Amino acid sequence: MKREYPDSGTSSSGGAAPKGKHPASAPPSEEDVDELLAALGYKVRSSDMADVAQKLEQLEMAMEMGAAASTAPVSDDMAFFPETVHYNPSDLSTWLDSMLSELNTPPPPLPPPPMPPPPSVPSFAPAESSSVNFDPNPISQSDPSRERKRMRTGSGSGSCSSSSSSSLGRGGAGTTTIGSESIEPAPVATPGLPVVVVDPQEAGVRLVHALLACAEAVQQDNLKAADALVKQISLLASSQGGAMRKVATYFSEALARRIYRLRPPVGPISDPSTFDSFADLLHMHFYETCPYLKFAHFTANQAILEAFAGCKRVHVVDFGIKQGMQWPALLQALALRPGGPPSFRLTGVGPPQPDNSDALQQVGLKLAQFAHTIRVDFKYRGLVANSLADIEPYMLEDESGDGEPEAVAINSVCELHGLLARPGELDKVYHTVQKVKPKIFTVVEQEANHNSGSFLDRFTEALHYYSTMFDSLEGSNGSPTEPPSPGQPDHVMSELYLGRQIFNIVACEGPDRTERHETLAQWRRRFSQAGFDPVHLGSNAYKQASTLLALFAGGDGYRVEEKDGCLTLGWHTRSLIATSAWRVMAA
Amino acid sequence: MKRASSSSSSSSSSSSSSSSKKLKSEESPSPIPDLTEDLLYEVLRRADERTLGAAACVSSRWRRLAQDERIWEAVCLRHWAALGCAPCQLRSVVMALGGFRKLYVSYLAPTVPTRSGRRRRWSRDELQMSLSMLSVGFFGMMGGPMGKFPPGKGI
């Protein structure tokens, strides 16, 4: 999709034309001007954003129609053009109005939101859905009688000859004729504007800006503007490709839900913590297609392995066992321990199943079978809990009471942030952990702040975070170095896995909003305050992580970093997931 | 299985290969040199990975021998940095999880940067990682609640 834009960067008129030429339409005052567009050279009031977006669409529609219907004879219309006046395009609203009035745009296909006329600019008329009627702009010299032929003569060729030449990019040969034959416009305040065909990069910038503008509108409860912007976003998103389009689609979908209060009840789409078979499937796909979860598991396992050195009886508590994918590798490492494996006990915590199936037991059985294969003494207990705060220390106790005490490790992969949705739950969990006195408490969390009080801040953070995530999914599409597996792995599933998190962060509030990610620094503070000391992860864990990435097909963009004893995995310069380890502070 | 001494096996293999060409042209009932299993095993035991792969394509008998786990254990251990555990411990775990050939083919071979045949010792971390991957792969293929979930391309 190409659009015409005056290139305000190079055109001498951009921003430099004296504002006195437009007495009736005061240029937007400096305070209200939207900052991002101002950086590009356009001055648009933030409050007019939706209106401007609307008009831009109309303009494009008009130009497209003009380009399509290019068979009309040209010559008689040229006489009408010399009187046209160019307007300073940096005042985008006014410029759009003048363009549209000349083109006599048909009713726009999208019902425009009823916009109250901006109080300080009386020349604007509200756009009606039945017909576009602009009050005759006192400055505009467009003759209403010209309007009937305007559509067929092509896009805005009267306003500037170069703008018609831009439509060459889209139109057929007809518009070429028009462009070459157009009469030189009369000397005007601003010279002819060179036109830049919008490239996808610029569209991408506009897309991001539209997303942020929509989020801001939502925060300000300006739902009409938000609604218009959401439609604009989906249009812009279709011009993008790949990761950007997918991210924009998920975010705009989530915004739409928030706007229309379409918060579905706790279910598979909005609540990522639902432990149903669909969520399992998505989780598995995400595990397979990108290294984040494997990184989490292997680094946590290394820390646990080192903490268990020399212990004959070990107990691992997994705060979110899901499919138990983390434990086979640890069992194998323990089996190969010099001196032989310890006797191993696993407590797997999981939410209750909607269909009453005993998924926890099934996972336990599978792990037991695995352990039997490699001859590790294995015991399993499943704990069903709606929330981690429901776990009491006695549930984790060692009931057999043999001579040798158990060494306990507690493991939490992306389970703690959900506790922040309800006050007091995290503290309860800390308290329980302190009672159990584990040798090590391994914690993996997303490295992002998606829990700030301001919706706009959350939205912005999440947009950057998930854009990077989707980029990494896109980037790891490289050719596999290992023997081919049946078909390409299904990225769609992984994207949906991430999409559910996006929906939750953007569309939910209160206790429903469970994806309350916080940064490593924030978690560090919480842990210190709760009475935990950090355990440095060590070079073995770092080397394991580096090896994982080296083995991982398409691993070029991934980066492992060490930060004060914690390990993070990210895509290029952005860290996305962090592993840390803790122990109870010595009394 | 009795093991012939290495010098006699290599000389017998070289003479066998030249005689095999004659045998082919003479239309004998068995075009492949009639090495006993022991000798063939000895030869293959010293071969590198690519040769083993090629040898497995010759005939079903050769394939059976070329895919012998002991040979592949030797391949893996040839470039193995010390893991710290006893060999029998390693053997029992790896055999249970799919074997050395699978370990090599699926998880160690991808780390070799080129196919130049240049020998390179795997570091301890690479070995541990490949063993972890083997475990995860085995676990994924076990019948269970999710059924058979095929390992993805990215390990």
PDB file of N, CA and C in Angstrom, chain A residues 244-321:
ATOM      1  N   MET A 244       6.340  -8.347  12.673  1.00  0.00           N
ATOM      2  CA  MET A 244       5.665  -7.103  13.045  1.00  0.00           C
ATOM      3  C   MET A 244       4.163  -7.237  12.871  1.00  0.00           C
ATOM      4  N   ARG A 245       3.748  -7.870  11.788  1.00  0.00           N
ATOM      5  CA  ARG A 245       2.307  -7.995  11.575  1.00  0.00           C
ATOM      6  C   ARG A 245       1.666  -8.838  12.666  1.00  0.00           C
ATOM      7  N   LYS A 246       2.335  -9.931  13.010  1.00  0.00           N
ATOM      8  CA  LYS A 246       1.733 -10.819  14.011  1.00  0.00           C
ATOM      9  C   LYS A 246       1.622 -10.119  15.353  1.00  0.00           C
ATOM     10  N   VAL A 247       2.698  -9.444  15.734  1.00  0.00           N
ATOM     11  CA  VAL A 247       2.668  -8.736  17.007  1.00  0.00           C
ATOM     12  C   VAL A 247       1.555  -7.699  17.002  1.00  0.00           C
ATOM     13  N   ALA A 248       1.500  -6.929  15.907  1.00  0.00           N
ATOM     14  CA  ALA A 248       0.480  -5.872  15.839  1.00  0.00           C
ATOM     15  C   ALA A 248      -0.910  -6.476  15.896  1.00  0.00           C
ATOM     16  N   THR A 249      -1.089  -7.602  15.247  1.00  0.00           N
ATOM     17  CA  THR A 249      -2.412  -8.233  15.262  1.00  0.00           C
ATOM     18  C   THR A 249      -2.801  -8.645  16.675  1.00  0.00           C
ATOM     19  N   TYR A 250      -1.884  -9.286  17.371  1.00  0.00           N
ATOM     20  CA  TYR A 250      -2.210  -9.700  18.737  1.00  0.00           C
ATOM     21  C   TYR A 250      -2.497  -8.503  19.627  1.00  0.00           C
ATOM     22  N   PHE A 251      -1.683  -7.485  19.508  1.00  0.00           N
ATOM     23  CA  PHE A 251      -1.885  -6.330  20.385  1.00  0.00           C
ATOM     24  C   PHE A 251      -3.170  -5.599  20.041  1.00  0.00           C
ATOM     25  N   SER A 252      -3.468  -5.487  18.755  1.00  0.00           N
ATOM     26  CA  SER A 252      -4.698  -4.759  18.424  1.00  0.00           C
ATOM     27  C   SER A 252      -5.915  -5.573  18.827  1.00  0.00           C
ATOM     28  N   GLU A 253      -5.821  -6.867  18.690  1.00  0.00           N
ATOM     29  CA  GLU A 253      -6.891  -7.752  19.145  1.00  0.00           C
ATOM     30  C   GLU A 253      -7.107  -7.577  20.650  1.00  0.00           C
ATOM     31  N   ALA A 254      -6.006  -7.552  21.371  1.00  0.00           N
ATOM     32  CA  ALA A 254      -6.108  -7.396  22.824  1.00  0.00           C
ATOM     33  C   ALA A 254      -6.686  -6.032  23.181  1.00  0.00           C
ATOM     34  N   LEU A 255      -6.258  -5.011  22.456  1.00  0.00           N
ATOM     35  CA  LEU A 255      -6.803  -3.675  22.711  1.00  0.00           C
ATOM     36  C   LEU A 255      -8.301  -3.664  22.432  1.00  0.00           C
ATOM     37  N   ALA A 256      -8.697  -4.286  21.338  1.00  0.00           N
ATOM     38  CA  ALA A 256     -10.121  -4.319  21.003  1.00  0.00           C
ATOM     39  C   ALA A 256     -10.915  -4.975  22.131  1.00  0.00           C
ATOM     40  N   ARG A 257     -10.366  -6.056  22.682  1.00  0.00           N
ATOM     41  CA  ARG A 257     -11.059  -6.702  23.793  1.00  0.00           C
ATOM     42  C   ARG A 257     -11.191  -5.765  24.990  1.00  0.00           C
ATOM     43  N   ARG A 258     -10.110  -5.046  25.208  1.00  0.00           N
ATOM     44  CA  ARG A 258     -10.165  -4.154  26.361  1.00  0.00           C
ATOM     45  C   ARG A 258     -11.183  -3.055  26.126  1.00  0.00           C
ATOM     46  N   ILE A 259     -11.182  -2.534  24.897  1.00  0.00           N
ATOM     47  CA  ILE A 259     -12.093  -1.426  24.590  1.00  0.00           C
ATOM     48  C   ILE A 259     -13.539  -1.878  24.714  1.00  0.00           C
ATOM     49  N   TYR A 260     -13.827  -3.007  24.165  1.00  0.00           N
ATOM     50  CA  TYR A 260     -15.218  -3.447  24.161  1.00  0.00           C
ATOM     51  C   TYR A 260     -15.584  -4.235  25.401  1.00  0.00           C
ATOM     52  N   ARG A 261     -14.664  -4.241  26.370  1.00  0.00           N
ATOM     53  CA  ARG A 261     -14.903  -4.966  27.600  1.00  0.00           C
ATOM     54  C   ARG A 261     -15.262  -6.407  27.330  1.00  0.00           C
ATOM     55  N   LEU A 262     -14.628  -6.932  26.261  1.00  0.00           N
ATOM     56  CA  LEU A 262     -14.925  -8.319  25.927  1.00  0.00           C
ATOM     57  C   LEU A 262     -14.016  -9.225  26.707  1.00  0.00           C
ATOM     58  N   ARG A 263     -14.008  -9.058  27.992  1.00  0.00           N
ATOM     59  CA  ARG A 263     -13.100  -9.920  28.738  1.00  0.00           C
ATOM     60  C   ARG A 263     -13.766 -11.259  28.919  1.00  0.00           C
ATOM     61  N   PRO A 264     -13.287 -12.234  28.230  1.00  0.00           N
ATOM     62  CA  PRO A 264     -13.929 -13.530  28.362  1.00  0.00           C
ATOM     63  C   PRO A 264     -13.700 -14.066  29.761  1.00  0.00           C
ATOM     64  N   PRO A 265     -14.560 -14.909  30.218  1.00  0.00           N
ATOM     65  CA  PRO A 265     -14.323 -15.520  31.523  1.00  0.00           C
ATOM     66  C   PRO A 265     -13.039 -16.332  31.474  1.00  0.00           C
ATOM     67  N   VAL A 266     -12.547 -16.637  32.605  1.00  0.00           N
ATOM     68  CA  VAL A 266     -11.277 -17.354  32.688  1.00  0.00           C
ATOM     69  C   VAL A 266     -11.336 -18.581  31.798  1.00  0.00           C
ATOM     70  N   GLY A 267     -10.527 -18.580  30.790  1.00  0.00           N
ATOM     71  CA  GLY A 267     -10.612 -19.656  29.813  1.00  0.00           C
ATOM     72  C   GLY A 267      -9.316 -19.742  29.037  1.00  0.00           C
ATOM     73  N   PRO A 268      -9.299 -20.599  28.050  1.00  0.00           N
ATOM     74  CA  PRO A 268      -8.028 -20.887  27.370  1.00  0.00           C
ATOM     75  C   PRO A 268      -7.396 -19.668  26.716  1.00  0.00           C
ATOM     76  N   ILE A 269      -8.204 -18.717  26.248  1.00  0.00           N
ATOM     77  CA  ILE A 269      -7.574 -17.637  25.511  1.00  0.00           C
ATOM     78  C   ILE A 269      -6.966 -16.600  26.434  1.00  0.00           C
ATOM     79  N   SER A 270      -7.715 -16.207  27.455  1.00  0.00           N
ATOM     80  CA  SER A 270      -7.204 -15.085  28.228  1.00  0.00           C
ATOM     81  C   SER A 270      -6.365 -15.513  29.410  1.00  0.00           C
ATOM     82  N   ASP A 271      -6.514 -16.713  29.862  1.00  0.00           N
ATOM     83  CA  ASP A 271      -5.829 -17.080  31.087  1.00  0.00           C
ATOM     84  C   ASP A 271      -4.748 -18.110  30.796  1.00  0.00           C
ATOM     85  N   PRO A 272      -3.528 -17.634  30.661  1.00  0.00           N
ATOM     86  CA  PRO A 272      -2.451 -18.574  30.311  1.00  0.00           C
ATOM     87  C   PRO A 272      -2.163 -19.578  31.403  1.00  0.00           C
ATOM     88  N   SER A 273      -2.669 -19.329  32.593  1.00  0.00           N
ATOM     89  CA  SER A 273      -2.322 -20.279  33.639  1.00  0.00           C
ATOM     90  C   SER A 273      -3.262 -21.478  33.656  1.00  0.00           C
ATOM     91  N   THR A 274      -4.252 -21.441  32.772  1.00  0.00           N
ATOM     92  CA  THR A 274      -5.149 -22.599  32.713  1.00  0.00           C
ATOM     93  C   THR A 274      -4.370 -23.822  32.282  1.00  0.00           C
ATOM     94  N   PHE A 275      -4.445 -24.837  33.076  1.00  0.00           N
ATOM     95  CA  PHE A 275      -3.663 -26.030  32.793  1.00  0.00           C
ATOM     96  C   PHE A 275      -4.539 -27.028  32.088  1.00  0.00           C
ATOM     97  N   ASP A 276      -4.929 -26.709  30.862  1.00  0.00           N
ATOM     98  CA  ASP A 276      -5.716 -27.691  30.140  1.00  0.00           C
ATOM     99  C   ASP A 276      -4.860 -28.260  29.019  1.00  0.00           C
ATOM    100  N   SER A 277      -5.401 -29.200  28.314  1.00  0.00           N
ATOM    101  CA  SER A 277      -4.584 -29.905  27.337  1.00  0.00           C
ATOM    102  C   SER A 277      -4.157 -28.973  26.206  1.00  0.00           C
ATOM    103  N   PHE A 278      -4.991 -27.969  25.918  1.00  0.00           N
ATOM    104  CA  PHE A 278      -4.616 -27.025  24.869  1.00  0.00           C
ATOM    105  C   PHE A 278      -3.413 -26.205  25.301  1.00  0.00           C
ATOM    106  N   ALA A 279      -3.461 -25.736  26.538  1.00  0.00           N
ATOM    107  CA  ALA A 279      -2.331 -24.962  27.056  1.00  0.00           C
ATOM    108  C   ALA A 279      -1.069 -25.808  27.059  1.00  0.00           C
ATOM    109  N   ASP A 280      -1.238 -27.082  27.407  1.00  0.00           N
ATOM    110  CA  ASP A 280      -0.106 -28.013  27.386  1.00  0.00           C
ATOM    111  C   ASP A 280       0.539 -28.080  26.021  1.00  0.00           C
ATOM    112  N   LEU A 281      -0.331 -28.220  25.024  1.00  0.00           N
ATOM    113  CA  LEU A 281       0.152 -28.358  23.650  1.00  0.00           C
ATOM    114  C   LEU A 281       0.951 -27.130  23.238  1.00  0.00           C
ATOM    115  N   LEU A 282       0.403 -25.953  23.553  1.00  0.00           N
ATOM    116  CA  LEU A 282       1.091 -24.714  23.210  1.00  0.00           C
ATOM    117  C   LEU A 282       2.437 -24.642  23.925  1.00  0.00           C
ATOM    118  N   HIS A 283       2.405 -25.042  25.189  1.00  0.00           N
ATOM    119  CA  HIS A 283       3.629 -25.005  25.982  1.00  0.00           C
ATOM    120  C   HIS A 283       4.696 -25.915  25.381  1.00  0.00           C
ATOM    121  N   MET A 284       4.269 -27.103  24.966  1.00  0.00           N
ATOM    122  CA  MET A 284       5.201 -28.049  24.368  1.00  0.00           C
ATOM    123  C   MET A 284       5.797 -27.499  23.083  1.00  0.00           C
ATOM    124  N   HIS A 285       4.947 -26.916  22.259  1.00  0.00           N
ATOM    125  CA  HIS A 285       5.448 -26.343  21.013  1.00  0.00           C
ATOM    126  C   HIS A 285       6.443 -25.232  21.290  1.00  0.00           C
ATOM    127  N   PHE A 286       6.110 -24.397  22.257  1.00  0.00           N
ATOM    128  CA  PHE A 286       7.028 -23.309  22.606  1.00  0.00           C
ATOM    129  C   PHE A 286       8.344 -23.883  23.102  1.00  0.00           C
ATOM    130  N   TYR A 287       8.272 -24.967  23.864  1.00  0.00           N
ATOM    131  CA  TYR A 287       9.488 -25.609  24.365  1.00  0.00           C
ATOM    132  C   TYR A 287      10.354 -26.075  23.206  1.00  0.00           C
ATOM    133  N   GLU A 288       9.706 -26.653  22.191  1.00  0.00           N
ATOM    134  CA  GLU A 288      10.470 -27.228  21.098  1.00  0.00           C
ATOM    135  C   GLU A 288      11.041 -26.196  20.139  1.00  0.00           C
ATOM    136  N   THR A 289      10.279 -25.136  19.889  1.00  0.00           N
ATOM    137  CA  THR A 289      10.677 -24.257  18.791  1.00  0.00           C
ATOM    138  C   THR A 289      11.664 -23.170  19.174  1.00  0.00           C
ATOM    139  N   CYS A 290      11.781 -22.872  20.458  1.00  0.00           N
ATOM    140  CA  CYS A 290      12.786 -21.875  20.797  1.00  0.00           C
ATOM    141  C   CYS A 290      13.457 -22.241  22.110  1.00  0.00           C
ATOM    142  N   PRO A 291      14.629 -21.693  22.337  1.00  0.00           N
ATOM    143  CA  PRO A 291      15.448 -22.211  23.430  1.00  0.00           C
ATOM    144  C   PRO A 291      15.137 -21.650  24.812  1.00  0.00           C
ATOM    145  N   TYR A 292      14.166 -20.761  24.953  1.00  0.00           N
ATOM    146  CA  TYR A 292      14.003 -20.098  26.251  1.00  0.00           C
ATOM    147  C   TYR A 292      13.717 -21.072  27.383  1.00  0.00           C
ATOM    148  N   LEU A 293      12.776 -21.966  27.162  1.00  0.00           N
ATOM    149  CA  LEU A 293      12.440 -22.889  28.245  1.00  0.00           C
ATOM    150  C   LEU A 293      13.542 -23.909  28.467  1.00  0.00           C
ATOM    151  N   LYS A 294      14.188 -24.327  27.407  1.00  0.00           N
ATOM    152  CA  LYS A 294      15.295 -25.265  27.592  1.00  0.00           C
ATOM    153  C   LYS A 294      16.415 -24.593  28.382  1.00  0.00           C
ATOM    154  N   PHE A 295      16.677 -23.353  28.039  1.00  0.00           N
ATOM    155  CA  PHE A 295      17.668 -22.590  28.793  1.00  0.00           C
ATOM    156  C   PHE A 295      17.297 -22.586  30.269  1.00  0.00           C
ATOM    157  N   ALA A 296      16.026 -22.292  30.525  1.00  0.00           N
ATOM    158  CA  ALA A 296      15.550 -22.231  31.909  1.00  0.00           C
ATOM    159  C   ALA A 296      15.809 -23.559  32.601  1.00  0.00           C
ATOM    160  N   HIS A 297      15.394 -24.644  31.959  1.00  0.00           N
ATOM    161  CA  HIS A 297      15.522 -25.961  32.589  1.00  0.00           C
ATOM    162  C   HIS A 297      16.970 -26.346  32.818  1.00  0.00           C
ATOM    163  N   PHE A 298      17.791 -26.159  31.791  1.00  0.00           N
ATOM    164  CA  PHE A 298      19.165 -26.639  31.936  1.00  0.00           C
ATOM    165  C   PHE A 298      19.957 -25.826  32.941  1.00  0.00           C
ATOM    166  N   THR A 299      19.757 -24.531  32.967  1.00  0.00           N
ATOM    167  CA  THR A 299      20.508 -23.745  33.945  1.00  0.00           C
ATOM    168  C   THR A 299      20.014 -24.028  35.360  1.00  0.00           C
ATOM    169  N   ALA A 300      18.708 -24.168  35.521  1.00  0.00           N
ATOM    170  CA  ALA A 300      18.186 -24.497  36.856  1.00  0.00           C
ATOM    171  C   ALA A 300      18.693 -25.869  37.287  1.00  0.00           C
ATOM    172  N   ASN A 301      18.675 -26.827  36.345  1.00  0.00           N
ATOM    173  CA  ASN A 301      19.148 -28.177  36.680  1.00  0.00           C
ATOM    174  C   ASN A 301      20.600 -28.167  37.116  1.00  0.00           C
ATOM    175  N   GLN A 302      21.404 -27.377  36.444  1.00  0.00           N
ATOM    176  CA  GLN A 302      22.816 -27.326  36.803  1.00  0.00           C
ATOM    177  C   GLN A 302      22.975 -26.807  38.223  1.00  0.00           C
ATOM    178  N   ALA A 303      22.212 -25.785  38.562  1.00  0.00           N
ATOM    179  CA  ALA A 303      22.300 -25.240  39.917  1.00  0.00           C
ATOM    180  C   ALA A 303      21.853 -26.288  40.943  1.00  0.00           C
ATOM    181  N   ILE A 304      20.788 -26.995  40.616  1.00  0.00           N
ATOM    182  CA  ILE A 304      20.282 -28.017  41.547  1.00  0.00           C
ATOM    183  C   ILE A 304      21.294 -29.145  41.686  1.00  0.00           C
ATOM    184  N   LEU A 305      21.877 -29.545  40.558  1.00  0.00           N
ATOM    185  CA  LEU A 305      22.868 -30.623  40.576  1.00  0.00           C
ATOM    186  C   LEU A 305      24.029 -30.271  41.491  1.00  0.00           C
ATOM    187  N   GLU A 306      24.498 -29.039  41.353  1.00  0.00           N
ATOM    188  CA  GLU A 306      25.622 -28.620  42.189  1.00  0.00           C
ATOM    189  C   GLU A 306      25.214 -28.537  43.653  1.00  0.00           C
ATOM    190  N   ALA A 307      23.995 -28.091  43.902  1.00  0.00           N
ATOM    191  CA  ALA A 307      23.547 -27.995  45.296  1.00  0.00           C
ATOM    192  C   ALA A 307      23.394 -29.368  45.932  1.00  0.00           C
ATOM    193  N   PHE A 308      23.112 -30.369  45.100  1.00  0.00           N
ATOM    194  CA  PHE A 308      22.898 -31.720  45.616  1.00  0.00           C
ATOM    195  C   PHE A 308      24.183 -32.528  45.717  1.00  0.00           C
ATOM    196  N   ALA A 309      25.336 -31.897  45.469  1.00  0.00           N
ATOM    197  CA  ALA A 309      26.575 -32.665  45.464  1.00  0.00           C
ATOM    198  C   ALA A 309      26.775 -33.324  46.816  1.00  0.00           C
ATOM    199  N   GLY A 310      27.011 -34.625  46.784  1.00  0.00           N
ATOM    200  CA  GLY A 310      27.292 -35.353  48.021  1.00  0.00           C
ATOM    201  C   GLY A 310      26.063 -35.785  48.799  1.00  0.00           C
ATOM    202  N   CYS A 311      24.875 -35.410  48.354  1.00  0.00           N
ATOM    203  CA  CYS A 311      23.691 -35.795  49.133  1.00  0.00           C
ATOM    204  C   CYS A 311      23.162 -37.137  48.653  1.00  0.00           C
ATOM    205  N   LYS A 312      22.759 -37.953  49.626  1.00  0.00           N
ATOM    206  CA  LYS A 312      22.303 -39.293  49.258  1.00  0.00           C
ATOM    207  C   LYS A 312      20.796 -39.351  49.036  1.00  0.00           C
ATOM    208  N   ARG A 313      20.081 -38.411  49.654  1.00  0.00           N
ATOM    209  CA  ARG A 313      18.634 -38.393  49.460  1.00  0.00           C
ATOM    210  C   ARG A 313      18.240 -36.982  49.066  1.00  0.00           C
ATOM    211  N   VAL A 314      17.580 -36.895  47.939  1.00  0.00           N
ATOM    212  CA  VAL A 314      17.238 -35.561  47.452  1.00  0.00           C
ATOM    213  C   VAL A 314      15.741 -35.476  47.170  1.00  0.00           C
ATOM    214  N   HIS A 315      15.240 -34.261  47.301  1.00  0.00           N
ATOM    215  CA  HIS A 315      13.816 -34.009  47.076  1.00  0.00           C
ATOM    216  C   HIS A 315      13.687 -32.733  46.267  1.00  0.00           C
ATOM    217  N   VAL A 316      13.026 -32.833  45.146  1.00  0.00           N
ATOM    218  CA  VAL A 316      12.801 -31.654  44.317  1.00  0.00           C
ATOM    219  C   VAL A 316      11.319 -31.310  44.345  1.00  0.00           C
ATOM    220  N   VAL A 317      11.033 -30.035  44.574  1.00  0.00           N
ATOM    221  CA  VAL A 317       9.646 -29.555  44.532  1.00  0.00           C
ATOM    222  C   VAL A 317       9.510 -28.668  43.300  1.00  0.00           C
ATOM    223  N   ASP A 318       8.635 -29.058  42.397  1.00  0.00           N
ATOM    224  CA  ASP A 318       8.451 -28.269  41.183  1.00  0.00           C
ATOM    225  C   ASP A 318       7.130 -27.514  41.281  1.00  0.00           C
ATOM    226  N   PHE A 319       7.234 -26.187  41.334  1.00  0.00           N
ATOM    227  CA  PHE A 319       6.037 -25.368  41.515  1.00  0.00           C
ATOM    228  C   PHE A 319       5.112 -25.364  40.310  1.00  0.00           C
ATOM    229  N   GLY A 320       5.570 -25.860  39.188  1.00  0.00           N
ATOM    230  CA  GLY A 320       4.667 -25.932  38.030  1.00  0.00           C
ATOM    231  C   GLY A 320       5.118 -27.062  37.145  1.00  0.00           C
ATOM    232  N   ILE A 321       4.680 -28.264  37.453  1.00  0.00           N
ATOM    233  CA  ILE A 321       5.306 -29.416  36.805  1.00  0.00           C
ATOM    234  C   ILE A 321       4.900 -29.559  35.341  1.00  0.00           C
TER     235      ILE A 321
END
